[in-house]
Tab-separated table of C-alpha atoms in Angstrom:
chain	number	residue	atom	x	y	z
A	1117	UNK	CA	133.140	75.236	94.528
A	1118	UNK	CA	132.107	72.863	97.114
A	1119	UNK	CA	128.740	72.376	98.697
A	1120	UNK	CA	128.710	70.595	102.429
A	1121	UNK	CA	125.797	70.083	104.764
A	1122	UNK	CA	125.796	72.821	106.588
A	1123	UNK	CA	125.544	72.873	110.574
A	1124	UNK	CA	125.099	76.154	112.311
A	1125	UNK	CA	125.956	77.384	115.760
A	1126	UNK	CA	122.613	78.978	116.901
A	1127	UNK	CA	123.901	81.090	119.493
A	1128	UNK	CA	126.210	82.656	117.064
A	1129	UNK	CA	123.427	82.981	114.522
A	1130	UNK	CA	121.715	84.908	116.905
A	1131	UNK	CA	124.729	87.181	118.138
A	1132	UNK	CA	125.024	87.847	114.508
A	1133	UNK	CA	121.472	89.276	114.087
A	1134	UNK	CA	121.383	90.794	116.788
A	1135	UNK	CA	123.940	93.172	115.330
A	1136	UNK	CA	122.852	93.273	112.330
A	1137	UNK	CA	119.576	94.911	114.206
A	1138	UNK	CA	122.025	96.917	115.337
A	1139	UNK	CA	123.782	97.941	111.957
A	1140	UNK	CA	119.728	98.390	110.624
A	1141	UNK	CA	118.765	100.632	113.358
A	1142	UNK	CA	121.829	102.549	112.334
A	1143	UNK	CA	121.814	102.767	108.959
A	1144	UNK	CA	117.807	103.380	107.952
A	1145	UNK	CA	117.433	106.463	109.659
A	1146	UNK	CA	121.546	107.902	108.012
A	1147	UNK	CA	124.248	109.430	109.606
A	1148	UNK	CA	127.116	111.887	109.300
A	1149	UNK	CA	129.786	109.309	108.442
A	1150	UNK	CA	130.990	108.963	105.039
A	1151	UNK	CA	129.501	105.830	104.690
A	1152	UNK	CA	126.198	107.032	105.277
A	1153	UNK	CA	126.619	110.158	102.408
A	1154	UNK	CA	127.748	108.190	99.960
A	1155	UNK	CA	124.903	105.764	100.484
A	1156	UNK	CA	122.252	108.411	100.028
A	1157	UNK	CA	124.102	109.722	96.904
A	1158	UNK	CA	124.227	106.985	94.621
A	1159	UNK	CA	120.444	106.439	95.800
A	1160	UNK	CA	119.325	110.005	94.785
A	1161	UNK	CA	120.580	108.878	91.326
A	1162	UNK	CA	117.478	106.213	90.826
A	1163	UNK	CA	114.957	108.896	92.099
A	1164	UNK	CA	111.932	107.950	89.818
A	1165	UNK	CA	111.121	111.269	88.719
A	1166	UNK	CA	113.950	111.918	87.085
A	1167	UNK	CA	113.413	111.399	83.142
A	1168	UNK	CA	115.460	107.854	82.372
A	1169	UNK	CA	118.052	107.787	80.393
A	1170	UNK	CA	121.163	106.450	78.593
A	1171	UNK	CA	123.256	109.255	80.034
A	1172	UNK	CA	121.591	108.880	83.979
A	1173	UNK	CA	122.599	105.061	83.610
A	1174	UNK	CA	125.970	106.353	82.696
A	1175	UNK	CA	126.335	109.385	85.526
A	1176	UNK	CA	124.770	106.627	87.938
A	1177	UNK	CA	127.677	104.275	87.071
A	1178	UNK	CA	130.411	107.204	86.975
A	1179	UNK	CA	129.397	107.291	91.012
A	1180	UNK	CA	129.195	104.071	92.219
A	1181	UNK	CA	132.689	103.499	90.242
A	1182	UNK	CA	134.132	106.653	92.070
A	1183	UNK	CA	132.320	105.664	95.517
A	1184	UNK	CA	133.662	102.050	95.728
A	1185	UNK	CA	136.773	102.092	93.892
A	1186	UNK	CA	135.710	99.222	91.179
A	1187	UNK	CA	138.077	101.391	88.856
A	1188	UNK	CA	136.679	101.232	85.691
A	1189	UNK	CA	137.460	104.523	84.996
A	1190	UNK	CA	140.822	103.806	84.486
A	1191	UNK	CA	139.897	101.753	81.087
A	1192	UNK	CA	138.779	103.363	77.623
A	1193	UNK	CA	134.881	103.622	77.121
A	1194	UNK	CA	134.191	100.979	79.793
A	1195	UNK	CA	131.914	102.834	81.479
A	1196	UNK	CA	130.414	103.737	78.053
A	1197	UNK	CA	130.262	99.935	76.836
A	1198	UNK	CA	127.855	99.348	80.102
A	1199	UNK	CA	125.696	101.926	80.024
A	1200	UNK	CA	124.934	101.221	76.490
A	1201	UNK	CA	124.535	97.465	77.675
A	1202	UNK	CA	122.148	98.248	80.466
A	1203	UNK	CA	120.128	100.901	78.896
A	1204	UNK	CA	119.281	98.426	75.706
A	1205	UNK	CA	118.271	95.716	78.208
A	1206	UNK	CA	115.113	98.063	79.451
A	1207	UNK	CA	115.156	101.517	77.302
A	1208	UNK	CA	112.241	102.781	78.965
A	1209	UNK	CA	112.484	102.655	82.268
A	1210	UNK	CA	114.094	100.898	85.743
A	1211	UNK	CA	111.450	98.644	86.198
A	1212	UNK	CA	112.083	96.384	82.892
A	1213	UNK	CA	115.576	95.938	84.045
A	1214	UNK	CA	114.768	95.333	87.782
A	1215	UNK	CA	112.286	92.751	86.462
A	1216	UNK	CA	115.478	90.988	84.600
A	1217	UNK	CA	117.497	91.162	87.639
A	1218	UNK	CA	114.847	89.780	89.941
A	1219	UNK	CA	114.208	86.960	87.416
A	1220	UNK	CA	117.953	85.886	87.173
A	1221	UNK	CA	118.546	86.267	91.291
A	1222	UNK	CA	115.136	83.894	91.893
A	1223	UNK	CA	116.497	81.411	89.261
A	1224	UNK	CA	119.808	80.947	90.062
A	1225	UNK	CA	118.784	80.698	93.713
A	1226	UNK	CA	116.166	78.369	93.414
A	1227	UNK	CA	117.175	76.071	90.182
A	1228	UNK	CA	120.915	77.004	90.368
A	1229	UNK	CA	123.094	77.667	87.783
A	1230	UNK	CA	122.201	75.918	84.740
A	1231	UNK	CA	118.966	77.295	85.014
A	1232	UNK	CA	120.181	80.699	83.858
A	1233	UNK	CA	122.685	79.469	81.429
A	1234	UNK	CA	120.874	81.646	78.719
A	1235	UNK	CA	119.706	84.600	80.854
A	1236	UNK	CA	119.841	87.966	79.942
A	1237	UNK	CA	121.934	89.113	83.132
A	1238	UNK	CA	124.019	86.527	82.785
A	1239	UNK	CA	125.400	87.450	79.392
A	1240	UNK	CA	125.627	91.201	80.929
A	1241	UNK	CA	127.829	89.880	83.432
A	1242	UNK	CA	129.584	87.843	81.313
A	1243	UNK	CA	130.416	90.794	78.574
A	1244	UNK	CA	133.418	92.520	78.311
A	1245	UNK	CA	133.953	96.070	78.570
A	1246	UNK	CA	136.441	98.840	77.343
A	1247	UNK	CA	139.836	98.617	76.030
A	1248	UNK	CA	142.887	98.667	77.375
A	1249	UNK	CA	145.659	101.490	75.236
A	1250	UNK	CA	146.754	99.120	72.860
A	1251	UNK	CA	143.102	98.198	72.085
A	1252	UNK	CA	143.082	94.849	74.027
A	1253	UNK	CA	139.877	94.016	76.002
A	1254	UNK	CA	139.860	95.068	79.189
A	1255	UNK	CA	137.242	92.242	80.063
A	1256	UNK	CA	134.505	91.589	82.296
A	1257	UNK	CA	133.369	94.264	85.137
A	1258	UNK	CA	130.998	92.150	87.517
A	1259	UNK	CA	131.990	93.749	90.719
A	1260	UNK	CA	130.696	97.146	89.049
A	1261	UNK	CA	127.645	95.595	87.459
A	1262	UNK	CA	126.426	93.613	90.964
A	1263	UNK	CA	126.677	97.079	92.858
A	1264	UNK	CA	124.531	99.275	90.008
A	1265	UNK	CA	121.828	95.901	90.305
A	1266	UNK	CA	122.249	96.010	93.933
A	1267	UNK	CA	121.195	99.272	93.815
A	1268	UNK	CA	118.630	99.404	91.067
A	1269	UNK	CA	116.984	96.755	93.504
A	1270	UNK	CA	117.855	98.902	96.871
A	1271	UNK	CA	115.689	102.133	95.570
A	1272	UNK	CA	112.435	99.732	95.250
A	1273	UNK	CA	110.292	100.175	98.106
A	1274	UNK	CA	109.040	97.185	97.620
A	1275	UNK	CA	111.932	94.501	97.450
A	1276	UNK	CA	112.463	92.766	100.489
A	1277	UNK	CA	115.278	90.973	99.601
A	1278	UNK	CA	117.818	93.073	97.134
A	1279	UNK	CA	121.170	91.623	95.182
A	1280	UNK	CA	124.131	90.798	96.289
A	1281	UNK	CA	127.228	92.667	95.823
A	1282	UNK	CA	130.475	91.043	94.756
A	1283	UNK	CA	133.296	93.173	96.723
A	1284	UNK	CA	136.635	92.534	97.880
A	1285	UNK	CA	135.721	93.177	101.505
A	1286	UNK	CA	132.764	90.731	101.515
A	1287	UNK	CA	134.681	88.485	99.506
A	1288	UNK	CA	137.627	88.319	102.105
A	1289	UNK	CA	135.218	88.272	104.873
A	1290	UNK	CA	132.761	85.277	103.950
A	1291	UNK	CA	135.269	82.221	105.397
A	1292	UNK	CA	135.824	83.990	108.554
A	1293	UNK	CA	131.846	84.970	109.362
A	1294	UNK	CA	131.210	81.251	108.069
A	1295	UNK	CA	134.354	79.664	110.556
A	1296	UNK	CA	132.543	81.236	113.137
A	1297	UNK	CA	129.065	80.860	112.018
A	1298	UNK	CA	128.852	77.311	111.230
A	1299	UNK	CA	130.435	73.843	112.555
A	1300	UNK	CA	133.202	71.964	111.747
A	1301	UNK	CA	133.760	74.128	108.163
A	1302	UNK	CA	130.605	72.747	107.124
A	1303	UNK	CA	130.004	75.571	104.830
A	1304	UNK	CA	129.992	76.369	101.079
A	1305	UNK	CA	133.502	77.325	99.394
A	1306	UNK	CA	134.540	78.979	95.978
A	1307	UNK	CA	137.339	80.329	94.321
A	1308	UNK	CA	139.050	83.551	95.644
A	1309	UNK	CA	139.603	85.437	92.734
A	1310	UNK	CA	136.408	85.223	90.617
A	1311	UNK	CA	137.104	85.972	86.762
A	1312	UNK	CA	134.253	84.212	84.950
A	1313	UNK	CA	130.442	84.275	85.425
A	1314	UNK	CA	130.235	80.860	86.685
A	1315	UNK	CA	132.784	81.248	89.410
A	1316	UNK	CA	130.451	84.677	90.280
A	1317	UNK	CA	127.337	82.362	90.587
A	1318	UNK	CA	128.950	80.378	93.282
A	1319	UNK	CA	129.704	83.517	94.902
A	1320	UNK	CA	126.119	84.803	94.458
A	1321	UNK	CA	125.079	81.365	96.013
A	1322	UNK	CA	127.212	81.327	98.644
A	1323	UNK	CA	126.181	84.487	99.968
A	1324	UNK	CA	122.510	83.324	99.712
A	1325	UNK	CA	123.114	80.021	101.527
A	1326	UNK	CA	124.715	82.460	104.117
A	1327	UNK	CA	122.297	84.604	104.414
A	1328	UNK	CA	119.558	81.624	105.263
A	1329	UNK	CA	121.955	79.926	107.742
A	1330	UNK	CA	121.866	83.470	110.217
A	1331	UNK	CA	118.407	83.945	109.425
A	1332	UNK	CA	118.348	87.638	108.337
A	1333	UNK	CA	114.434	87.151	107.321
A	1334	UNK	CA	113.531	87.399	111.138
A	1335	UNK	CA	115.854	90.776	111.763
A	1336	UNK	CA	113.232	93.062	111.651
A	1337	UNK	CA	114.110	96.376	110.015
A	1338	UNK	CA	114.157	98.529	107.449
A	1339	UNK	CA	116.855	96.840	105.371
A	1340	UNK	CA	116.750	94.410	102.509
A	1341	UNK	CA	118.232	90.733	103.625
A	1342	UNK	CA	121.704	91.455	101.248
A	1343	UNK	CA	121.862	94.826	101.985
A	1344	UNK	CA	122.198	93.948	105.566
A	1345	UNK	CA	124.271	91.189	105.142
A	1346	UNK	CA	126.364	93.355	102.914
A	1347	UNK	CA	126.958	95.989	105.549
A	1348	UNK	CA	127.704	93.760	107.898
A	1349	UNK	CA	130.410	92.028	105.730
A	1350	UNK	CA	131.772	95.366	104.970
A	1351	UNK	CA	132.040	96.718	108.347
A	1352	UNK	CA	134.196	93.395	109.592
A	1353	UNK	CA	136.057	93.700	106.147
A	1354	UNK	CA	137.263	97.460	107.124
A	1355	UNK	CA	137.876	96.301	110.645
A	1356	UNK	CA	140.256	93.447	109.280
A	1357	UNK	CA	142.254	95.960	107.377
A	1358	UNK	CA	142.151	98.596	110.799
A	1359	UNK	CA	140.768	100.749	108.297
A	1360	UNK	CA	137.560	103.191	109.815
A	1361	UNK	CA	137.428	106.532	108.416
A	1362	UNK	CA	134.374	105.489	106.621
A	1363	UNK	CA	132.492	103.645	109.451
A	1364	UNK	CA	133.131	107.142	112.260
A	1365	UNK	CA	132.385	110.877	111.355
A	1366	UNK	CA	135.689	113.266	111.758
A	1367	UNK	CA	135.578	113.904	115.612
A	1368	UNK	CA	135.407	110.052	116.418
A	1369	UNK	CA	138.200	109.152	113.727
A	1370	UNK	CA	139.847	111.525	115.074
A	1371	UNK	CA	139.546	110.698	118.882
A	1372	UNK	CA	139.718	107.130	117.568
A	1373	UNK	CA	143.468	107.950	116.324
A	1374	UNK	CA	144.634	110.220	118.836
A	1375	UNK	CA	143.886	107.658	121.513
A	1376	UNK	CA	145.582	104.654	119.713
A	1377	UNK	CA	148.175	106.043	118.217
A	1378	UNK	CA	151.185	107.075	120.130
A	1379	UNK	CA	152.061	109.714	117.914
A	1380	UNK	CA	150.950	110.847	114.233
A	1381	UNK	CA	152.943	113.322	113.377
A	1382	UNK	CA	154.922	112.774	110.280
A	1383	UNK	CA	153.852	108.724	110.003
A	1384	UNK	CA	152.589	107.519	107.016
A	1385	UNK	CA	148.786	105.648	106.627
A	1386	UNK	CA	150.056	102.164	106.827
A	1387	UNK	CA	152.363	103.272	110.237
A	1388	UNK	CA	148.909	104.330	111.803
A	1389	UNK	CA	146.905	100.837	110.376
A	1390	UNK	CA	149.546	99.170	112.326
A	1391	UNK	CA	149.427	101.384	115.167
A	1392	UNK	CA	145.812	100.499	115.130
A	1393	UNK	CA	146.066	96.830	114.649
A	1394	UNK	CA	148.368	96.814	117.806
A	1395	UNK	CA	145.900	98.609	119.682
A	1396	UNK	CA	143.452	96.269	118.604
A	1397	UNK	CA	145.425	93.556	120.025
A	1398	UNK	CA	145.718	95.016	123.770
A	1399	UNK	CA	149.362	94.057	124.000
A	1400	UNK	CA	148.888	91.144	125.744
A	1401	UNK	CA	145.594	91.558	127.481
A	1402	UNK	CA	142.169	92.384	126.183
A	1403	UNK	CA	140.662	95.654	124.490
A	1404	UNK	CA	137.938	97.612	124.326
A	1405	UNK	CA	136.819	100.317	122.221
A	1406	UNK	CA	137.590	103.668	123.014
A	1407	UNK	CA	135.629	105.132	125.602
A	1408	UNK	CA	135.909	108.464	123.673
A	1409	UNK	CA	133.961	107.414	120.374
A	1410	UNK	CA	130.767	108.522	120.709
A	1411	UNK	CA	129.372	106.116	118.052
A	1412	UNK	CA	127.364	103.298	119.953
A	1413	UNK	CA	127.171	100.381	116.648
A	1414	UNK	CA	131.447	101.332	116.528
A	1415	UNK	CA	131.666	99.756	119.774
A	1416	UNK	CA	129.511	96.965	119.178
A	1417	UNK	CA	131.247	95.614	115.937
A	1418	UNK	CA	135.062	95.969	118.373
A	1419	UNK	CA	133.920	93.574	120.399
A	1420	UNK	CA	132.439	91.408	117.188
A	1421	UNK	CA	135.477	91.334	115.019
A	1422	UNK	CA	137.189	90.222	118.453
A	1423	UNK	CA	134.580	87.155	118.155
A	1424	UNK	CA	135.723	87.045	114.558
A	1425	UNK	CA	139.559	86.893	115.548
A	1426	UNK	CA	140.202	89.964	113.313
């Protein structure tokens, strides 16, 4: 990890939240898309009048494992191991445990990350869960375990700030927003592929020091500050990989297709991602977004992951 003094480009801060206004005015009231669906159903799994517990924690994490492919299902009793582990952490309610999670966010962020060398959520993260066939550990699960906080923090009405996730798409996504963001690299860095809780911390702080340099506290919506930033990072993330049937509804993924790809009959998914990324390209001159997707936001983030160079 490396910290530099960090120099931002205002007018790109600004282009920046002005999406993300965008992405909030989008988002807060739902959609039709995929993305939207699945939001709302992992959500409806921390509705407070449902009687908490050890088996909701568990059907809660079943979801969000299914919904964003962390995979745990594929290892013996993982998702067993962390529902026990979160359930004994608060065993009467969601509001010990958000308290925890809170706590550990606010201390890391403000006193970094010796301060929560002996914290509760830190030695969550830092557990190992399931077996593998031949009984080995399977190890740590943090990707899982930031998206069930992230969560657990979404569903409280009055959080204004929220977790932050650690995903492969924001991951990937963080030095190109922060290349464009900020000036001459001046930006912090950390290890690709995080595999132990320290290496997640700088990630956690990295995202926070991001999330202060574009200013998301003055976007005025209905979003927490990482879930915004989040869906932002996720929505250039599936653009980089020309992969959208989770940001459009059928009939614009489908116009969206029909219009860039030559033909799709008989091609497999990676021939129409490459379709798409030549599309994307304009063969030698500028693009635009489909005139036939309907979406408004769909066309705004085109012409942002151009800015991007994605």
């Amino acid at each position: 990890m490396t910290t530099k003094t960090a120099i931002v480009d205002g007018a790109k801060a600004t282009a920046i939240k002005t999406l993300m206004g965008d992405i909030d005015s989008a988002i807060s009231p739902g959609g039709s898309n995929l993305y939207y669906k699945n939001r709302e159903i992992i959500k409806s799994l921390f509705d407070p009048t449902t009687p908490y517990t050890e088996d909701v924690v568990y059907k809660r994490l079943i979801v969000i494992d299914a919904l964003y492919s962390t995979n745990m299902d594929r290892r013996y009793y993982g998702i067993e191991d962390m529902a026990c582990t979160i359930y004994g952490l608060s065993p009467t309610d969601d509001d010990g445990l958000r308290k925890l999670v809170r706590e550990f966010r606010d201390d890391l962020f403000s006193r970094g990350v010796s301060a929560v060398s002996s914290d509760p959520i830190k030695a969550v993260f830092d557990k190992d869960y399931g077996i593998h066939k031949n009984l080995d550990s399977a190890g740590t699960a943090m990707s899982l375990l930031s998206k069930y906080f992230y969560f657990l923090l979404l569903t409280d009405p009055t959080e204004k700030t929220g977790f932050p996730i650690y995903d492969r798409l924001a991951r990937d996504m963080y030095p190109n927003v922060c290349k464009y963001l900020y000036k001459g690299n001046s930006y912090r860095t950390f290890v690709k592929h995080v595999k132990t809780i320290d290496q997640l911390c700088d990630y956690f702080l990295a995202l926070n020091e991001l999330r202060i340099a574009i200013g998301i506290c003055s976007v005025r919506g209905g979003l927490q500050e990482f879930d915004l930033l989040d869906a932002y990072l996720w929505r250039m993330g599936k653009f980089s990989e020309n992969n959208f049937s989770l940001m459009l509804d059928k009939a614009d993924y489908s116009s969206l297709i029909t219009t860039a790809v030559s033909s799709v009959k008989g091609i497999s998914s990676g021939a129409v991602k490459a379709a798409l990324r030549e599309y994307r390209k304009g063969k030698g001159k500028e693009n635009v977004c489909p005139s036939v997707i309907a979406d408004p936001l769909f066309a705004k983030l085109w012409d942002h992951a151009k800015a991007l160079r994605i």
